Amino acid sequence: MVRKERKIDVIDLPVVKRTIKQYDNFETVRKQQRRAKSRNSAKLYMKILFYSVIFMSVSAFKMTTLYDVMDLTMKLQKLNGEIYETELVIDDLNYSYDSKENLKEVENLSKKLGFVDDRDIRYVRFN
C-alpha cells in the first residue's frame, strides 16, 4: 500500500474566526453572568435577612411594650379598687361621725325644749 500524503491548505475564513471568538466570548459571558447572578442572589438574601431582623426586633419591642402597658393597667385597676375601698371607709366614718353629732344635737335640743328622759336610753352602734 502506498500512502499519499495530502497537504491541507489552511484557508483564512473570517466567518470561522468570528464564530470561534463569539463562542469563546459566550463562555466568558456565561461565567460572568453566573457570577453576577450569584452576587445578586447573595445581595437579595442579605436584604431579606436584614429586613427580617428589623421586623423581628420591632415585633419584640412591640410585645415588650404591650406587656408593660398591660402590667401597668392591671396595677392601675388594683390601685383604683383600693382607692374606692378607702373612700367607702372614709365616707362611712364621716357618716357615723355626723350621725353621732346629729343625735347629740337632737338630744340637747329636746332637753332645751323640755323633754325629759324617763328611762335610760343607750345608743348601740352597729358597724
Short mmCIF file of N, CA, C and O in Angstrom, two decimals:
data_model
loop_
_atom_site.label_atom_id
_atom_site.label_comp_id
_atom_site.label_asym_id
_atom_site.label_seq_id
_atom_site.Cartn_x
_atom_site.Cartn_y
_atom_site.Cartn_z
N MET A 1 0.80 -1.15 0.00
CA MET A 1 0.00 0.00 0.00
C MET A 1 0.87 1.24 0.00
O MET A 1 1.79 1.36 0.77
N VAL A 2 0.45 2.07 -0.81
CA VAL A 2 1.21 3.31 -0.97
C VAL A 2 0.40 4.43 -0.31
O VAL A 2 -0.76 4.61 -0.60
N ARG A 3 1.14 5.10 0.48
CA ARG A 3 0.48 6.20 1.16
C ARG A 3 0.80 7.49 0.46
O ARG A 3 1.95 7.78 0.20
N LYS A 4 -0.23 8.22 0.27
CA LYS A 4 -0.04 9.54 -0.29
C LYS A 4 -0.34 10.54 0.81
O LYS A 4 -1.37 10.45 1.44
N GLU A 5 0.58 11.34 1.01
CA GLU A 5 0.36 12.38 1.99
C GLU A 5 -0.32 13.55 1.34
O GLU A 5 0.08 14.00 0.29
N ARG A 6 -1.29 13.95 1.98
CA ARG A 6 -2.01 15.08 1.44
C ARG A 6 -1.72 16.31 2.31
O ARG A 6 -1.70 16.24 3.51
N LYS A 7 -1.58 17.37 1.69
CA LYS A 7 -1.38 18.61 2.39
C LYS A 7 -2.67 19.41 2.31
O LYS A 7 -3.24 19.54 1.25
N ILE A 8 -3.05 19.88 3.50
CA ILE A 8 -4.27 20.67 3.53
C ILE A 8 -3.83 22.13 3.63
O ILE A 8 -3.08 22.52 4.52
N ASP A 9 -4.33 22.86 2.74
CA ASP A 9 -4.05 24.29 2.79
C ASP A 9 -5.08 24.93 3.72
O ASP A 9 -6.28 24.71 3.58
N VAL A 10 -4.57 25.67 4.67
CA VAL A 10 -5.45 26.35 5.60
C VAL A 10 -5.90 27.64 4.94
O VAL A 10 -5.10 28.48 4.54
N ILE A 11 -7.17 27.70 4.82
CA ILE A 11 -7.75 28.88 4.20
C ILE A 11 -8.22 29.81 5.31
O ILE A 11 -8.85 29.38 6.27
N ASP A 12 -7.90 31.03 5.19
CA ASP A 12 -8.30 32.02 6.20
C ASP A 12 -9.73 32.45 5.94
O ASP A 12 -10.01 33.19 5.02
N LEU A 13 -10.61 31.95 6.79
CA LEU A 13 -12.02 32.29 6.66
C LEU A 13 -12.42 33.22 7.82
O LEU A 13 -12.38 32.81 8.98
N PRO A 14 -12.81 34.43 7.52
CA PRO A 14 -13.16 35.34 8.62
C PRO A 14 -14.41 34.91 9.37
O PRO A 14 -14.58 35.20 10.55
N VAL A 15 -15.33 34.24 8.73
CA VAL A 15 -16.56 33.81 9.38
C VAL A 15 -16.25 32.81 10.48
O VAL A 15 -16.82 32.85 11.58
N VAL A 16 -15.33 31.91 10.22
CA VAL A 16 -14.98 30.89 11.20
C VAL A 16 -14.29 31.55 12.40
O VAL A 16 -14.59 31.22 13.56
N LYS A 17 -13.40 32.50 12.14
CA LYS A 17 -12.72 33.17 13.24
C LYS A 17 -13.71 33.93 14.10
O LYS A 17 -13.65 33.92 15.33
N ARG A 18 -14.64 34.60 13.46
CA ARG A 18 -15.64 35.36 14.21
C ARG A 18 -16.50 34.41 15.04
O ARG A 18 -16.83 34.70 16.19
N THR A 19 -16.86 33.28 14.49
CA THR A 19 -17.67 32.31 15.21
C THR A 19 -16.92 31.78 16.43
O THR A 19 -17.48 31.63 17.52
N ILE A 20 -15.66 31.49 16.24
CA ILE A 20 -14.84 30.98 17.35
C ILE A 20 -14.72 32.05 18.43
O ILE A 20 -14.85 31.76 19.62
N LYS A 21 -14.49 33.27 18.04
CA LYS A 21 -14.39 34.35 19.02
C LYS A 21 -15.70 34.55 19.75
O LYS A 21 -15.73 34.76 20.96
N GLN A 22 -16.79 34.46 19.02
CA GLN A 22 -18.10 34.61 19.66
C GLN A 22 -18.34 33.48 20.66
O GLN A 22 -18.88 33.69 21.75
N TYR A 23 -17.92 32.26 20.30
CA TYR A 23 -18.10 31.13 21.20
C TYR A 23 -17.26 31.33 22.46
O TYR A 23 -17.74 31.10 23.57
N ASP A 24 -16.00 31.74 22.31
CA ASP A 24 -15.15 31.99 23.47
C ASP A 24 -15.73 33.12 24.32
O ASP A 24 -15.77 33.04 25.55
N ASN A 25 -16.19 34.16 23.65
CA ASN A 25 -16.79 35.28 24.36
C ASN A 25 -18.08 34.83 25.06
O ASN A 25 -18.37 35.26 26.17
N PHE A 26 -18.83 33.96 24.43
CA PHE A 26 -20.06 33.43 25.00
C PHE A 26 -19.77 32.68 26.30
O PHE A 26 -20.47 32.85 27.29
N GLU A 27 -18.73 31.88 26.31
CA GLU A 27 -18.37 31.15 27.52
C GLU A 27 -17.97 32.10 28.64
O GLU A 27 -18.38 31.92 29.79
N THR A 28 -17.17 33.11 28.32
CA THR A 28 -16.77 34.06 29.36
C THR A 28 -17.97 34.88 29.84
O THR A 28 -18.10 35.16 31.03
N VAL A 29 -18.85 35.22 28.91
CA VAL A 29 -20.05 35.96 29.29
C VAL A 29 -20.92 35.10 30.19
O VAL A 29 -21.48 35.57 31.18
N ARG A 30 -21.04 33.81 29.89
CA ARG A 30 -21.82 32.90 30.72
C ARG A 30 -21.25 32.83 32.14
O ARG A 30 -21.98 32.86 33.12
N LYS A 31 -19.92 32.76 32.22
CA LYS A 31 -19.28 32.72 33.54
C LYS A 31 -19.55 34.01 34.30
O LYS A 31 -19.84 34.00 35.50
N GLN A 32 -19.44 35.13 33.60
CA GLN A 32 -19.69 36.42 34.24
C GLN A 32 -21.15 36.54 34.68
O GLN A 32 -21.45 37.07 35.75
N GLN A 33 -22.04 36.02 33.84
CA GLN A 33 -23.46 36.07 34.21
C GLN A 33 -23.74 35.21 35.43
O GLN A 33 -24.52 35.58 36.31
N ARG A 34 -23.10 34.05 35.50
CA ARG A 34 -23.27 33.18 36.68
C ARG A 34 -22.76 33.88 37.94
O ARG A 34 -23.40 33.83 38.99
N ARG A 35 -21.58 34.52 37.82
CA ARG A 35 -21.03 35.23 38.97
C ARG A 35 -21.95 36.38 39.38
O ARG A 35 -22.21 36.58 40.58
N ALA A 36 -22.44 37.13 38.40
CA ALA A 36 -23.34 38.25 38.70
C ALA A 36 -24.63 37.74 39.32
O ALA A 36 -25.17 38.34 40.26
N LYS A 37 -25.14 36.62 38.82
CA LYS A 37 -26.37 36.05 39.36
C LYS A 37 -26.16 35.61 40.81
O LYS A 37 -27.01 35.84 41.68
N SER A 38 -25.02 34.99 41.08
CA SER A 38 -24.75 34.55 42.45
C SER A 38 -24.57 35.76 43.37
O SER A 38 -25.01 35.75 44.52
N ARG A 39 -23.91 36.83 42.86
CA ARG A 39 -23.77 38.05 43.66
C ARG A 39 -25.13 38.68 43.93
O ARG A 39 -25.42 39.12 45.04
N ASN A 40 -25.98 38.72 42.90
CA ASN A 40 -27.31 39.31 43.07
C ASN A 40 -28.16 38.50 44.04
O ASN A 40 -28.89 39.05 44.85
N SER A 41 -28.05 37.18 43.97
CA SER A 41 -28.82 36.34 44.90
C SER A 41 -28.30 36.52 46.32
O SER A 41 -29.08 36.54 47.28
N ALA A 42 -26.98 36.66 46.47
CA ALA A 42 -26.42 36.90 47.81
C ALA A 42 -26.90 38.24 48.34
O ALA A 42 -27.26 38.36 49.52
N LYS A 43 -26.95 39.25 47.51
CA LYS A 43 -27.46 40.56 47.93
C LYS A 43 -28.93 40.46 48.32
O LYS A 43 -29.35 41.05 49.31
N LEU A 44 -29.68 39.70 47.54
CA LEU A 44 -31.10 39.52 47.85
C LEU A 44 -31.28 38.83 49.20
O LEU A 44 -32.10 39.24 50.02
N TYR A 45 -30.49 37.78 49.44
CA TYR A 45 -30.58 37.07 50.71
C TYR A 45 -30.18 37.98 51.87
O TYR A 45 -30.77 37.94 52.95
N MET A 46 -29.18 38.82 51.67
CA MET A 46 -28.76 39.75 52.72
C MET A 46 -29.87 40.78 53.00
O MET A 46 -30.11 41.12 54.15
N LYS A 47 -30.53 41.25 51.95
CA LYS A 47 -31.63 42.20 52.15
C LYS A 47 -32.77 41.53 52.91
O LYS A 47 -33.34 42.11 53.84
N ILE A 48 -33.09 40.31 52.52
CA ILE A 48 -34.16 39.57 53.21
C ILE A 48 -33.80 39.36 54.67
O ILE A 48 -34.63 39.57 55.56
N LEU A 49 -32.56 38.99 54.94
CA LEU A 49 -32.10 38.79 56.31
C LEU A 49 -32.16 40.10 57.09
O LEU A 49 -32.64 40.12 58.24
N PHE A 50 -31.72 41.17 56.50
CA PHE A 50 -31.72 42.48 57.15
C PHE A 50 -33.14 42.91 57.51
O PHE A 50 -33.41 43.30 58.65
N TYR A 51 -34.06 42.81 56.56
CA TYR A 51 -35.43 43.23 56.82
C TYR A 51 -36.13 42.30 57.82
O TYR A 51 -36.96 42.74 58.62
N SER A 52 -35.81 41.02 57.78
CA SER A 52 -36.42 40.11 58.75
C SER A 52 -35.91 40.40 60.16
O SER A 52 -36.68 40.32 61.12
N VAL A 53 -34.62 40.75 60.29
CA VAL A 53 -34.09 41.11 61.61
C VAL A 53 -34.77 42.38 62.11
O VAL A 53 -35.15 42.47 63.29
N ILE A 54 -34.95 43.35 61.25
CA ILE A 54 -35.64 44.59 61.64
C ILE A 54 -37.07 44.28 62.07
O ILE A 54 -37.55 44.75 63.10
N PHE A 55 -37.76 43.46 61.28
CA PHE A 55 -39.15 43.10 61.60
C PHE A 55 -39.23 42.38 62.94
O PHE A 55 -40.10 42.68 63.77
N MET A 56 -38.33 41.44 63.19
CA MET A 56 -38.36 40.69 64.44
C MET A 56 -38.05 41.59 65.63
O MET A 56 -38.66 41.46 66.69
N SER A 57 -37.09 42.50 65.47
CA SER A 57 -36.75 43.39 66.58
C SER A 57 -37.91 44.35 66.89
O SER A 57 -38.22 44.60 68.05
N VAL A 58 -38.56 44.85 65.85
CA VAL A 58 -39.72 45.73 66.08
C VAL A 58 -40.85 44.94 66.74
O VAL A 58 -41.52 45.44 67.65
N SER A 59 -41.06 43.71 66.32
CA SER A 59 -42.11 42.87 66.93
C SER A 59 -41.79 42.59 68.39
O SER A 59 -42.69 42.65 69.25
N ALA A 60 -40.54 42.29 68.69
CA ALA A 60 -40.16 42.03 70.08
C ALA A 60 -40.33 43.29 70.92
O ALA A 60 -40.84 43.22 72.06
N PHE A 61 -39.95 44.43 70.39
CA PHE A 61 -40.13 45.69 71.11
C PHE A 61 -41.60 45.98 71.36
O PHE A 61 -42.00 46.38 72.45
N LYS A 62 -42.41 45.72 70.34
CA LYS A 62 -43.86 45.96 70.46
C LYS A 62 -44.46 45.03 71.52
O LYS A 62 -45.29 45.46 72.33
N MET A 63 -44.03 43.77 71.54
CA MET A 63 -44.56 42.83 72.53
C MET A 63 -44.17 43.23 73.95
O MET A 63 -44.99 43.16 74.87
N THR A 64 -42.92 43.66 74.15
CA THR A 64 -42.50 44.04 75.50
C THR A 64 -43.23 45.30 75.96
O THR A 64 -43.65 45.38 77.11
N THR A 65 -43.41 46.26 75.06
CA THR A 65 -44.13 47.47 75.46
C THR A 65 -45.60 47.15 75.75
O THR A 65 -46.17 47.68 76.70
N LEU A 66 -46.19 46.28 74.95
CA LEU A 66 -47.58 45.89 75.19
C LEU A 66 -47.71 45.18 76.54
O LEU A 66 -48.65 45.43 77.30
N TYR A 67 -46.75 44.30 76.85
CA TYR A 67 -46.76 43.62 78.15
C TYR A 67 -46.64 44.62 79.28
O TYR A 67 -47.35 44.53 80.29
N ASP A 68 -45.72 45.58 79.14
CA ASP A 68 -45.55 46.60 80.18
C ASP A 68 -46.81 47.44 80.36
O ASP A 68 -47.21 47.75 81.49
N VAL A 69 -47.45 47.81 79.26
CA VAL A 69 -48.67 48.60 79.35
C VAL A 69 -49.78 47.80 80.04
O VAL A 69 -50.50 48.33 80.89
N MET A 70 -49.91 46.54 79.68
CA MET A 70 -50.93 45.70 80.32
C MET A 70 -50.64 45.54 81.82
O MET A 70 -51.55 45.56 82.64
N ASP A 71 -49.36 45.38 82.17
CA ASP A 71 -48.99 45.26 83.57
C ASP A 71 -49.33 46.54 84.33
O ASP A 71 -49.88 46.48 85.44
N LEU A 72 -49.02 47.68 83.73
CA LEU A 72 -49.37 48.95 84.38
C LEU A 72 -50.88 49.15 84.49
O LEU A 72 -51.37 49.69 85.47
N THR A 73 -51.60 48.69 83.47
CA THR A 73 -53.07 48.79 83.52
C THR A 73 -53.62 47.95 84.67
O THR A 73 -54.53 48.39 85.39
N MET A 74 -53.08 46.74 84.85
CA MET A 74 -53.55 45.90 85.96
C MET A 74 -53.22 46.53 87.30
O MET A 74 -54.04 46.51 88.23
N LYS A 75 -52.02 47.13 87.42
CA LYS A 75 -51.67 47.80 88.67
C LYS A 75 -52.59 48.99 88.92
O LYS A 75 -53.01 49.25 90.05
N LEU A 76 -52.91 49.73 87.86
CA LEU A 76 -53.81 50.87 87.99
C LEU A 76 -55.21 50.44 88.45
O LEU A 76 -55.80 51.08 89.32
N GLN A 77 -55.71 49.35 87.89
CA GLN A 77 -57.02 48.84 88.31
C GLN A 77 -56.99 48.42 89.78
O GLN A 77 -57.95 48.68 90.53
N LYS A 78 -55.90 47.79 90.19
CA LYS A 78 -55.79 47.38 91.59
C LYS A 78 -55.76 48.59 92.51
O LYS A 78 -56.45 48.63 93.54
N LEU A 79 -54.99 49.62 92.14
CA LEU A 79 -54.93 50.83 92.95
C LEU A 79 -56.28 51.56 92.97
O LEU A 79 -56.69 52.10 94.01
N ASN A 80 -56.97 51.57 91.82
CA ASN A 80 -58.31 52.19 91.79
C ASN A 80 -59.27 51.47 92.72
O ASN A 80 -60.10 52.10 93.39
N GLY A 81 -59.18 50.15 92.76
CA GLY A 81 -60.02 49.38 93.69
C GLY A 81 -59.71 49.71 95.13
O GLY A 81 -60.62 49.88 95.96
N GLU A 82 -58.42 49.82 95.46
CA GLU A 82 -58.03 50.18 96.82
C GLU A 82 -58.49 51.59 97.17
O GLU A 82 -58.95 51.85 98.30
N ILE A 83 -58.38 52.51 96.22
CA ILE A 83 -58.84 53.89 96.46
C ILE A 83 -60.35 53.90 96.71
O ILE A 83 -60.85 54.59 97.61
N TYR A 84 -61.09 53.13 95.91
CA TYR A 84 -62.55 53.07 96.08
C TYR A 84 -62.91 52.52 97.46
O TYR A 84 -63.79 53.07 98.14
N GLU A 85 -62.22 51.46 97.87
CA GLU A 85 -62.50 50.89 99.19
C GLU A 85 -62.15 51.89 100.30
O GLU A 85 -62.89 52.03 101.29
N THR A 86 -61.04 52.60 100.13
CA THR A 86 -60.65 53.60 101.13
C THR A 86 -61.68 54.72 101.20
O THR A 86 -62.02 55.20 102.29
N GLU A 87 -62.18 55.16 100.03
CA GLU A 87 -63.21 56.20 100.01
C GLU A 87 -64.49 55.72 100.71
O GLU A 87 -65.14 56.49 101.43
N LEU A 88 -64.83 54.45 100.52
CA LEU A 88 -66.00 53.91 101.21
C LEU A 88 -65.81 53.94 102.72
O LEU A 88 -66.73 54.31 103.47
N VAL A 89 -64.63 53.56 103.18
CA VAL A 89 -64.36 53.56 104.62
C VAL A 89 -64.40 54.99 105.15
O VAL A 89 -64.98 55.26 106.21
N ILE A 90 -63.81 55.92 104.41
CA ILE A 90 -63.80 57.33 104.85
C ILE A 90 -65.23 57.87 104.90
O ILE A 90 -65.61 58.56 105.85
N ASP A 91 -66.02 57.59 103.86
CA ASP A 91 -67.41 58.04 103.86
C ASP A 91 -68.20 57.44 105.03
O ASP A 91 -69.02 58.12 105.65
N ASP A 92 -67.95 56.18 105.31
CA ASP A 92 -68.62 55.53 106.42
C ASP A 92 -68.23 56.19 107.74
O ASP A 92 -69.10 56.44 108.60
N LEU A 93 -66.94 56.49 107.91
CA LEU A 93 -66.50 57.16 109.13
C LEU A 93 -67.11 58.56 109.23
O LEU A 93 -67.54 58.97 110.31
N ASN A 94 -67.16 59.28 108.11
CA ASN A 94 -67.76 60.61 108.13
C ASN A 94 -69.24 60.54 108.48
O ASN A 94 -69.75 61.37 109.25
N TYR A 95 -69.93 59.58 107.90
CA TYR A 95 -71.37 59.44 108.16
C TYR A 95 -71.61 59.08 109.62
O TYR A 95 -72.51 59.62 110.25
N SER A 96 -70.83 58.16 110.16
CA SER A 96 -71.03 57.77 111.55
C SER A 96 -70.72 58.93 112.48
O SER A 96 -71.41 59.15 113.47
N TYR A 97 -69.70 59.71 112.16
CA TYR A 97 -69.37 60.88 112.99
C TYR A 97 -70.50 61.90 112.91
O TYR A 97 -70.91 62.45 113.93
N ASP A 98 -70.99 62.15 111.69
CA ASP A 98 -72.09 63.10 111.52
C ASP A 98 -73.34 62.63 112.24
O ASP A 98 -74.05 63.43 112.86
N SER A 99 -73.60 61.33 112.15
CA SER A 99 -74.81 60.83 112.80
C SER A 99 -74.70 60.95 114.31
O SER A 99 -75.67 61.24 114.99
N LYS A 100 -73.52 60.74 114.89
CA LYS A 100 -73.35 60.91 116.34
C LYS A 100 -73.57 62.36 116.74
O LYS A 100 -74.24 62.66 117.71
N GLU A 101 -72.98 63.26 115.96
CA GLU A 101 -73.16 64.68 116.26
C GLU A 101 -74.63 65.08 116.12
O GLU A 101 -75.15 65.83 116.93
N ASN A 102 -75.27 64.58 115.09
CA ASN A 102 -76.68 64.91 114.89
C ASN A 102 -77.53 64.39 116.04
O ASN A 102 -78.45 65.08 116.51
N LEU A 103 -77.28 63.19 116.51
CA LEU A 103 -78.06 62.64 117.62
C LEU A 103 -77.84 63.44 118.90
O LEU A 103 -78.78 63.69 119.66
N LYS A 104 -76.62 63.86 119.14
CA LYS A 104 -76.36 64.66 120.34
C LYS A 104 -77.03 66.02 120.24
O LYS A 104 -77.57 66.53 121.22
N GLU A 105 -77.02 66.60 119.05
CA GLU A 105 -77.69 67.89 118.87
C GLU A 105 -79.20 67.77 119.10
O GLU A 105 -79.83 68.61 119.75
N VAL A 106 -79.77 66.69 118.57
CA VAL A 106 -81.20 66.45 118.76
C VAL A 106 -81.51 66.24 120.24
O VAL A 106 -82.51 66.76 120.78
N GLU A 107 -80.66 65.50 120.92
CA GLU A 107 -80.88 65.25 122.35
C GLU A 107 -80.78 66.55 123.15
O GLU A 107 -81.63 66.83 124.02
N ASN A 108 -79.79 67.37 122.84
CA ASN A 108 -79.63 68.65 123.54
C ASN A 108 -80.80 69.59 123.24
O ASN A 108 -81.32 70.27 124.15
N LEU A 109 -81.22 69.61 121.98
CA LEU A 109 -82.36 70.46 121.60
C LEU A 109 -83.64 70.00 122.30
O LEU A 109 -84.42 70.83 122.77
N SER A 110 -83.84 68.69 122.37
CA SER A 110 -85.04 68.17 123.04
C SER A 110 -85.01 68.48 124.53
O SER A 110 -86.04 68.77 125.14
N LYS A 111 -83.84 68.45 125.16
CA LYS A 111 -83.73 68.81 126.57
C LYS A 111 -84.04 70.29 126.77
O LYS A 111 -84.68 70.68 127.76
N LYS A 112 -83.60 71.11 125.84
CA LYS A 112 -83.87 72.54 125.93
C LYS A 112 -85.37 72.83 125.77
O LYS A 112 -85.90 73.74 126.39
N LEU A 113 -86.00 72.01 124.93
CA LEU A 113 -87.42 72.21 124.70
C LEU A 113 -88.28 71.66 125.85
O LEU A 113 -89.47 71.89 125.89
N GLY A 114 -87.65 70.88 126.74
CA GLY A 114 -88.41 70.44 127.90
C GLY A 114 -88.71 68.96 127.91
O GLY A 114 -89.39 68.47 128.81
N PHE A 115 -88.26 68.23 126.98
CA PHE A 115 -88.48 66.79 127.01
C PHE A 115 -87.52 66.16 128.01
O PHE A 115 -86.35 66.49 128.05
N VAL A 116 -88.05 65.25 128.78
CA VAL A 116 -87.23 64.61 129.81
C VAL A 116 -87.21 63.12 129.52
O VAL A 116 -88.23 62.52 129.18
N ASP A 117 -86.04 62.54 129.73
CA ASP A 117 -85.91 61.09 129.56
C ASP A 117 -86.40 60.43 130.84
O ASP A 117 -85.89 60.69 131.93
N ASP A 118 -87.43 59.65 130.72
CA ASP A 118 -87.88 58.94 131.88
C ASP A 118 -87.28 57.54 131.96
O ASP A 118 -87.49 56.83 132.92
N ARG A 119 -86.61 57.18 130.98
CA ARG A 119 -85.92 55.89 131.04
C ARG A 119 -84.50 56.09 130.53
O ARG A 119 -84.22 57.04 129.78
N ASP A 120 -83.65 55.21 130.89
CA ASP A 120 -82.23 55.32 130.50
C ASP A 120 -82.09 54.79 129.08
O ASP A 120 -82.27 53.60 128.83
N ILE A 121 -81.77 55.68 128.16
CA ILE A 121 -81.62 55.27 126.75
C ILE A 121 -80.12 55.13 126.46
O ILE A 121 -79.33 56.02 126.77
N ARG A 122 -79.83 54.05 125.89
CA ARG A 122 -78.44 53.81 125.49
C ARG A 122 -78.40 53.56 123.98
O ARG A 122 -79.25 52.88 123.44
N TYR A 123 -77.39 54.15 123.40
CA TYR A 123 -77.26 54.00 121.96
C TYR A 123 -76.33 52.85 121.65
O TYR A 123 -75.26 52.70 122.25
N VAL A 124 -76.75 52.05 120.72
CA VAL A 124 -75.95 50.90 120.30
C VAL A 124 -75.48 51.17 118.90
O VAL A 124 -76.27 51.51 118.00
N ARG A 125 -74.21 51.03 118.70
CA ARG A 125 -73.64 51.32 117.38
C ARG A 125 -73.34 50.01 116.67
O ARG A 125 -72.65 49.13 117.20
N PHE A 126 -73.91 49.87 115.51
CA PHE A 126 -73.69 48.67 114.68
C PHE A 126 -72.79 49.07 113.52
O PHE A 126 -73.10 50.02 112.81
N ASN A 127 -71.74 48.35 113.30
CA ASN A 127 -70.87 48.61 112.14
C ASN A 127 -70.96 47.50 111.16
O ASN A 127 -70.98 46.40 111.33
#
